[in-house]
mmCIF file of C-alpha atoms in Angstrom:
data_model
loop_
_atom_site.group_PDB
_atom_site.id
_atom_site.type_symbol
_atom_site.label_atom_id
_atom_site.label_comp_id
_atom_site.label_asym_id
_atom_site.label_seq_id
_atom_site.Cartn_x
_atom_site.Cartn_y
_atom_site.Cartn_z
ATOM 1 C CA MET E 3 105.813 77.958 106.116
ATOM 2 C CA ALA E 4 108.900 79.083 107.985
ATOM 3 C CA GLY E 5 110.477 82.232 106.596
ATOM 4 C CA LYS E 6 107.416 83.360 104.634
ATOM 5 C CA LYS E 7 106.192 86.902 105.234
ATOM 6 C CA VAL E 8 102.510 87.758 105.527
ATOM 7 C CA LEU E 9 100.745 91.118 105.730
ATOM 8 C CA ILE E 10 97.182 91.178 107.071
ATOM 9 C CA VAL E 11 95.331 94.362 106.130
ATOM 10 C CA TYR E 12 92.507 94.411 108.660
ATOM 11 C CA ALA E 13 89.439 96.669 108.555
ATOM 12 C CA HIS E 14 87.110 96.331 111.544
ATOM 13 C CA GLN E 15 86.381 98.734 114.370
ATOM 14 C CA GLU E 16 85.893 96.153 117.150
ATOM 15 C CA PRO E 17 88.739 93.879 118.307
ATOM 16 C CA ARG E 18 86.244 91.369 119.793
ATOM 17 C CA SER E 19 84.256 91.092 116.553
ATOM 18 C CA PHE E 20 84.048 87.976 114.402
ATOM 19 C CA ASN E 21 86.419 89.704 111.930
ATOM 20 C CA GLY E 22 88.782 90.353 114.829
ATOM 21 C CA THR E 23 88.684 86.666 115.738
ATOM 22 C CA LEU E 24 89.416 85.604 112.148
ATOM 23 C CA LYS E 25 92.362 88.016 112.056
ATOM 24 C CA ASN E 26 93.734 86.713 115.382
ATOM 25 C CA VAL E 27 93.396 83.082 114.287
ATOM 26 C CA ALA E 28 95.353 83.867 111.095
ATOM 27 C CA VAL E 29 98.113 85.644 113.047
ATOM 28 C CA ASP E 30 98.405 82.729 115.506
ATOM 29 C CA GLU E 31 98.364 79.948 112.902
ATOM 30 C CA LEU E 32 100.801 81.648 110.521
ATOM 31 C CA ARG E 33 103.223 82.522 113.336
ATOM 32 C CA ARG E 34 102.981 78.936 114.569
ATOM 33 C CA GLN E 35 104.223 77.901 111.106
ATOM 34 C CA GLY E 36 107.219 80.208 111.495
ATOM 35 C CA CYS E 37 105.906 82.969 109.212
ATOM 36 C CA VAL E 38 106.678 86.613 109.956
ATOM 37 C CA VAL E 39 103.280 88.330 110.238
ATOM 38 C CA ALA E 40 102.591 92.076 110.091
ATOM 39 C CA VAL E 41 99.114 93.536 110.694
ATOM 40 C CA SER E 42 97.860 96.887 109.414
ATOM 41 C CA ASP E 43 94.858 97.553 111.682
ATOM 42 C CA LEU E 44 93.426 100.402 109.618
ATOM 43 C CA TYR E 45 90.863 101.756 112.097
ATOM 44 C CA ALA E 46 93.310 101.588 115.012
ATOM 45 C CA MET E 47 95.898 103.378 112.860
ATOM 46 C CA ASP E 48 93.299 106.011 111.945
ATOM 47 C CA PHE E 49 94.426 105.395 108.375
ATOM 48 C CA GLU E 50 93.605 108.272 105.998
ATOM 49 C CA PRO E 51 91.326 106.949 103.224
ATOM 50 C CA ARG E 52 91.172 110.140 101.128
ATOM 51 C CA ALA E 53 93.428 110.587 98.116
ATOM 52 C CA THR E 54 94.480 114.254 98.356
ATOM 53 C CA ARG E 55 97.415 116.529 97.555
ATOM 54 C CA ASN E 56 98.632 115.875 101.110
ATOM 55 C CA ASP E 57 99.884 112.539 99.775
ATOM 56 C CA ILE E 58 102.671 114.388 97.934
ATOM 57 C CA THR E 59 105.290 115.946 100.206
ATOM 58 C CA GLY E 60 107.327 117.731 97.519
ATOM 59 C CA ALA E 61 106.422 120.277 94.854
ATOM 60 C CA LEU E 62 103.596 119.339 92.484
ATOM 61 C CA SER E 63 104.499 118.816 88.839
ATOM 62 C CA ASN E 64 101.405 120.820 87.828
ATOM 63 C CA PRO E 65 100.123 123.027 90.678
ATOM 64 C CA GLU E 66 97.656 124.743 88.308
ATOM 65 C CA LEU E 67 95.539 121.657 87.661
ATOM 66 C CA PHE E 68 95.732 118.900 90.242
ATOM 67 C CA ASN E 69 95.739 115.357 88.824
ATOM 68 C CA TYR E 70 96.092 112.841 91.676
ATOM 69 C CA GLY E 71 97.228 109.879 89.564
ATOM 70 C CA VAL E 72 99.919 111.845 87.735
ATOM 71 C CA GLU E 73 101.199 113.588 90.877
ATOM 72 C CA VAL E 74 101.426 110.371 92.895
ATOM 73 C CA TYR E 75 103.230 108.588 90.057
ATOM 74 C CA GLU E 76 105.811 111.417 89.917
ATOM 75 C CA ALA E 77 106.069 111.534 93.734
ATOM 76 C CA TYR E 78 106.668 107.779 93.891
ATOM 77 C CA LYS E 79 109.556 108.099 91.434
ATOM 78 C CA LYS E 80 110.984 111.077 93.371
ATOM 79 C CA ARG E 81 110.402 109.397 96.751
ATOM 80 C CA SER E 82 108.217 112.228 97.930
ATOM 81 C CA LEU E 83 105.063 110.295 98.869
ATOM 82 C CA ALA E 84 103.568 110.765 102.347
ATOM 83 C CA SER E 85 105.124 108.464 104.952
ATOM 84 C CA ASP E 86 101.889 106.624 105.790
ATOM 85 C CA ILE E 87 101.757 105.449 102.158
ATOM 86 C CA THR E 88 105.422 104.459 101.920
ATOM 87 C CA GLU E 89 105.202 102.540 105.212
ATOM 88 C CA GLU E 90 102.354 100.424 103.809
ATOM 89 C CA GLN E 91 104.155 99.967 100.478
ATOM 90 C CA LYS E 92 107.185 98.654 102.359
ATOM 91 C CA LYS E 93 105.001 96.083 104.156
ATOM 92 C CA VAL E 94 103.457 94.990 100.841
ATOM 93 C CA GLN E 95 106.885 94.833 99.195
ATOM 94 C CA GLU E 96 108.183 92.514 101.907
ATOM 95 C CA ALA E 97 105.135 90.216 101.947
ATOM 96 C CA ASP E 98 104.806 86.893 100.140
ATOM 97 C CA LEU E 99 101.076 86.869 100.939
ATOM 98 C CA VAL E 100 98.674 89.730 101.659
ATOM 99 C CA ILE E 101 95.407 88.821 103.425
ATOM 100 C CA PHE E 102 92.583 91.366 103.514
ATOM 101 C CA GLN E 103 90.211 90.805 106.455
ATOM 102 C CA PHE E 104 86.982 92.808 106.375
ATOM 103 C CA PRO E 105 83.171 92.820 106.518
ATOM 104 C CA LEU E 106 81.476 93.291 103.132
ATOM 105 C CA TYR E 107 79.997 96.802 102.794
ATOM 106 C CA TRP E 108 77.677 97.322 99.814
ATOM 107 C CA PHE E 109 79.264 94.399 97.872
ATOM 108 C CA SER E 110 82.682 95.997 98.467
ATOM 109 C CA VAL E 111 85.299 96.900 101.081
ATOM 110 C CA PRO E 112 84.785 99.411 103.930
ATOM 111 C CA ALA E 113 85.868 102.948 103.002
ATOM 112 C CA VAL E 114 89.074 102.806 105.046
ATOM 113 C CA LEU E 115 90.211 99.713 103.105
ATOM 114 C CA LYS E 116 89.153 101.210 99.775
ATOM 115 C CA GLY E 117 91.294 104.231 100.708
ATOM 116 C CA TRP E 118 94.216 101.919 101.481
ATOM 117 C CA MET E 119 93.894 100.436 97.986
ATOM 118 C CA ASP E 120 93.502 103.869 96.352
ATOM 119 C CA ARG E 121 96.559 105.333 98.059
ATOM 120 C CA VAL E 122 98.968 102.415 98.536
ATOM 121 C CA LEU E 123 98.624 100.575 95.202
ATOM 122 C CA CYS E 124 99.774 103.536 93.139
ATOM 123 C CA GLN E 125 101.263 103.640 89.655
ATOM 124 C CA GLY E 126 105.009 103.126 89.799
ATOM 125 C CA PHE E 127 104.725 100.939 92.891
ATOM 126 C CA ALA E 128 102.059 98.341 92.062
ATOM 127 C CA PHE E 129 101.805 98.717 88.289
ATOM 128 C CA ASP E 130 102.760 100.890 85.363
ATOM 129 C CA ILE E 131 101.522 101.209 81.803
ATOM 130 C CA PRO E 132 101.772 98.595 80.260
ATOM 131 C CA GLU E 133 102.960 96.597 83.299
ATOM 132 C CA PHE E 134 99.612 95.500 84.696
ATOM 133 C CA TYR E 135 97.548 92.330 85.129
ATOM 134 C CA ASP E 136 99.985 89.423 84.623
ATOM 135 C CA ALA E 137 102.847 91.929 84.252
ATOM 136 C CA GLY E 138 101.902 93.975 87.350
ATOM 137 C CA PHE E 139 104.761 94.703 89.732
ATOM 138 C CA LEU E 140 103.280 92.544 92.532
ATOM 139 C CA LYS E 141 103.247 89.410 90.365
ATOM 140 C CA ASP E 142 105.414 87.375 92.726
ATOM 141 C CA LYS E 143 102.913 87.806 95.571
ATOM 142 C CA LEU E 144 99.733 86.082 96.662
ATOM 143 C CA ALA E 145 96.574 87.908 97.787
ATOM 144 C CA LEU E 146 93.542 86.546 99.603
ATOM 145 C CA LEU E 147 90.266 88.199 100.597
ATOM 146 C CA SER E 148 88.843 86.913 103.899
ATOM 147 C CA LEU E 149 85.470 88.530 104.419
ATOM 148 C CA THR E 150 82.184 88.269 106.253
ATOM 149 C CA THR E 151 78.739 88.927 104.789
ATOM 150 C CA GLY E 152 75.384 89.940 106.197
ATOM 151 C CA GLY E 153 73.548 87.741 103.694
ATOM 152 C CA THR E 154 73.478 83.954 103.624
ATOM 153 C CA ALA E 155 75.296 81.676 101.170
ATOM 154 C CA GLU E 156 71.932 80.948 99.544
ATOM 155 C CA MET E 157 71.405 84.667 98.840
ATOM 156 C CA TYR E 158 74.846 84.808 97.183
ATOM 157 C CA SER E 159 74.160 82.009 94.689
ATOM 158 C CA LYS E 160 73.425 82.391 90.961
ATOM 159 C CA ALA E 161 69.708 81.968 91.620
ATOM 160 C CA GLY E 162 69.831 83.965 94.864
ATOM 161 C CA VAL E 163 68.588 87.503 95.370
ATOM 162 C CA SER E 164 72.158 88.914 95.580
ATOM 163 C CA GLY E 165 73.583 86.938 92.653
ATOM 164 C CA ASP E 166 76.696 84.779 92.704
ATOM 165 C CA PHE E 167 79.351 85.854 95.240
ATOM 166 C CA ARG E 168 81.875 85.810 92.379
ATOM 167 C CA TYR E 169 80.168 88.920 90.946
ATOM 168 C CA PHE E 170 81.206 91.109 93.900
ATOM 169 C CA LEU E 171 84.684 89.551 93.965
ATOM 170 C CA TRP E 172 85.308 90.690 90.361
ATOM 171 C CA PRO E 173 86.143 94.398 90.982
ATOM 172 C CA LEU E 174 88.246 93.633 94.060
ATOM 173 C CA GLN E 175 90.126 90.530 92.943
ATOM 174 C CA HIS E 176 90.402 91.242 89.233
ATOM 175 C CA GLY E 177 90.114 95.026 88.932
ATOM 176 C CA ALA E 178 92.466 95.822 91.825
ATOM 177 C CA LEU E 179 94.550 92.851 92.986
ATOM 178 C CA HIS E 180 95.138 91.025 89.704
ATOM 179 C CA PHE E 181 95.565 94.366 87.910
ATOM 180 C CA CYS E 182 98.601 94.930 90.175
ATOM 181 C CA GLY E 183 99.904 91.449 89.345
ATOM 182 C CA PHE E 184 98.852 89.602 92.517
ATOM 183 C CA LYS E 185 98.125 85.906 92.154
ATOM 184 C CA VAL E 186 94.734 85.559 93.807
ATOM 185 C CA LEU E 187 93.904 82.677 96.145
ATOM 186 C CA ALA E 188 90.250 81.677 96.547
ATOM 187 C CA ALA E 189 88.375 84.051 98.848
ATOM 188 C CA GLN E 190 87.505 82.887 102.354
ATOM 189 C CA ILE E 191 83.868 83.918 102.757
ATOM 190 C CA SER E 192 82.235 83.531 106.165
ATOM 191 C CA PHE E 193 78.552 83.889 105.316
ATOM 192 C CA ALA E 194 76.163 85.616 107.741
ATOM 193 C CA PRO E 195 78.019 85.072 111.054
ATOM 194 C CA GLU E 196 75.577 87.385 112.846
ATOM 195 C CA ILE E 197 72.630 85.042 112.261
ATOM 196 C CA ALA E 198 74.651 81.820 112.619
ATOM 197 C CA SER E 199 74.619 79.750 115.811
ATOM 198 C CA GLU E 200 77.612 79.832 118.152
ATOM 199 C CA GLU E 201 78.420 76.329 116.904
ATOM 200 C CA GLU E 202 78.341 77.441 113.238
ATOM 201 C CA ARG E 203 80.539 80.450 113.989
ATOM 202 C CA LYS E 204 83.083 78.200 115.699
ATOM 203 C CA GLY E 205 82.986 76.020 112.577
ATOM 204 C CA MET E 206 83.757 79.009 110.335
ATOM 205 C CA VAL E 207 86.732 80.000 112.493
ATOM 206 C CA ALA E 208 87.997 76.398 112.561
ATOM 207 C CA ALA E 209 87.647 76.100 108.774
ATOM 208 C CA TRP E 210 89.791 79.237 108.300
ATOM 209 C CA ALA E 211 92.464 77.995 110.729
ATOM 210 C CA GLN E 212 92.460 74.603 109.007
ATOM 211 C CA ARG E 213 92.791 76.137 105.551
ATOM 212 C CA LEU E 214 95.755 78.260 106.648
ATOM 213 C CA LYS E 215 97.679 75.110 107.622
ATOM 214 C CA THR E 216 98.058 74.252 103.918
ATOM 215 C CA ILE E 217 97.756 77.757 102.422
ATOM 216 C CA TRP E 218 101.244 77.609 100.869
ATOM 217 C CA LYS E 219 100.261 74.554 98.822
ATOM 218 C CA GLU E 220 97.251 76.245 97.218
ATOM 219 C CA GLU E 221 97.097 77.187 93.554
ATOM 220 C CA PRO E 222 95.728 80.638 92.636
ATOM 221 C CA ILE E 223 92.362 80.924 90.889
ATOM 222 C CA SER E 224 92.268 81.551 87.147
ATOM 223 C CA CYS E 225 91.605 85.283 87.517
ATOM 224 C CA THR E 226 89.878 85.914 84.176
ATOM 225 C CA PRO E 227 86.298 86.970 83.271
ATOM 226 C CA PRO E 228 85.009 83.381 82.774
ATOM 227 C CA TRP E 229 85.872 82.453 86.385
ATOM 228 C CA TYR E 230 83.489 85.173 87.538
ATOM 229 C CA PHE E 231 80.786 85.238 84.889
ATOM 230 C CA GLY E 232 80.938 81.863 83.106
ATOM 231 C CA GLN E 233 81.555 81.380 79.403
#
């Protein structure tokens, strides 16, 4: 939709990978709609995933006993966070929609993307106490996980060996994104591209491009425990 702003937080090492293709398709389709699209290519940026005292540029409020959460909260209020964090926060702040594009690692995000979440979505910026979940500071924004798996769709079913895919979405979508207020759109899961045929892979890419054409009409999921685990 013209005028909408999108941030794609992208975590894959290889530009010619299937993840790279999905990211490129999203950039092309959204720009074609007139959206302003920014991409944070975390590996290419050599993004720092570790949460350390280097994230605070000013004096610590308690140098004797380092508490990362407390120090970052104070630094955010004093505007003394490291510039790589504030640059990402600015991109998030400007976005109407944030898309995370990544391969599933151990039912979760790759370390560099986990580090992005740890460092960028800090208290004061993304949430406060008690401003979290529906009251989180990012409540006027949409978030969407677009990910690839090694395992097949059958493996990620309730009866499958890996359990329902909604189980691994719970900590990411509910514990991180919804906690910060994001309204979560249904995840785009491209199952097992590495063992799919060329034809099937093309179908997955086409399905993503097709979905993005009407992405602004979608309703968020009901991000509550029953959506993930049943009644």
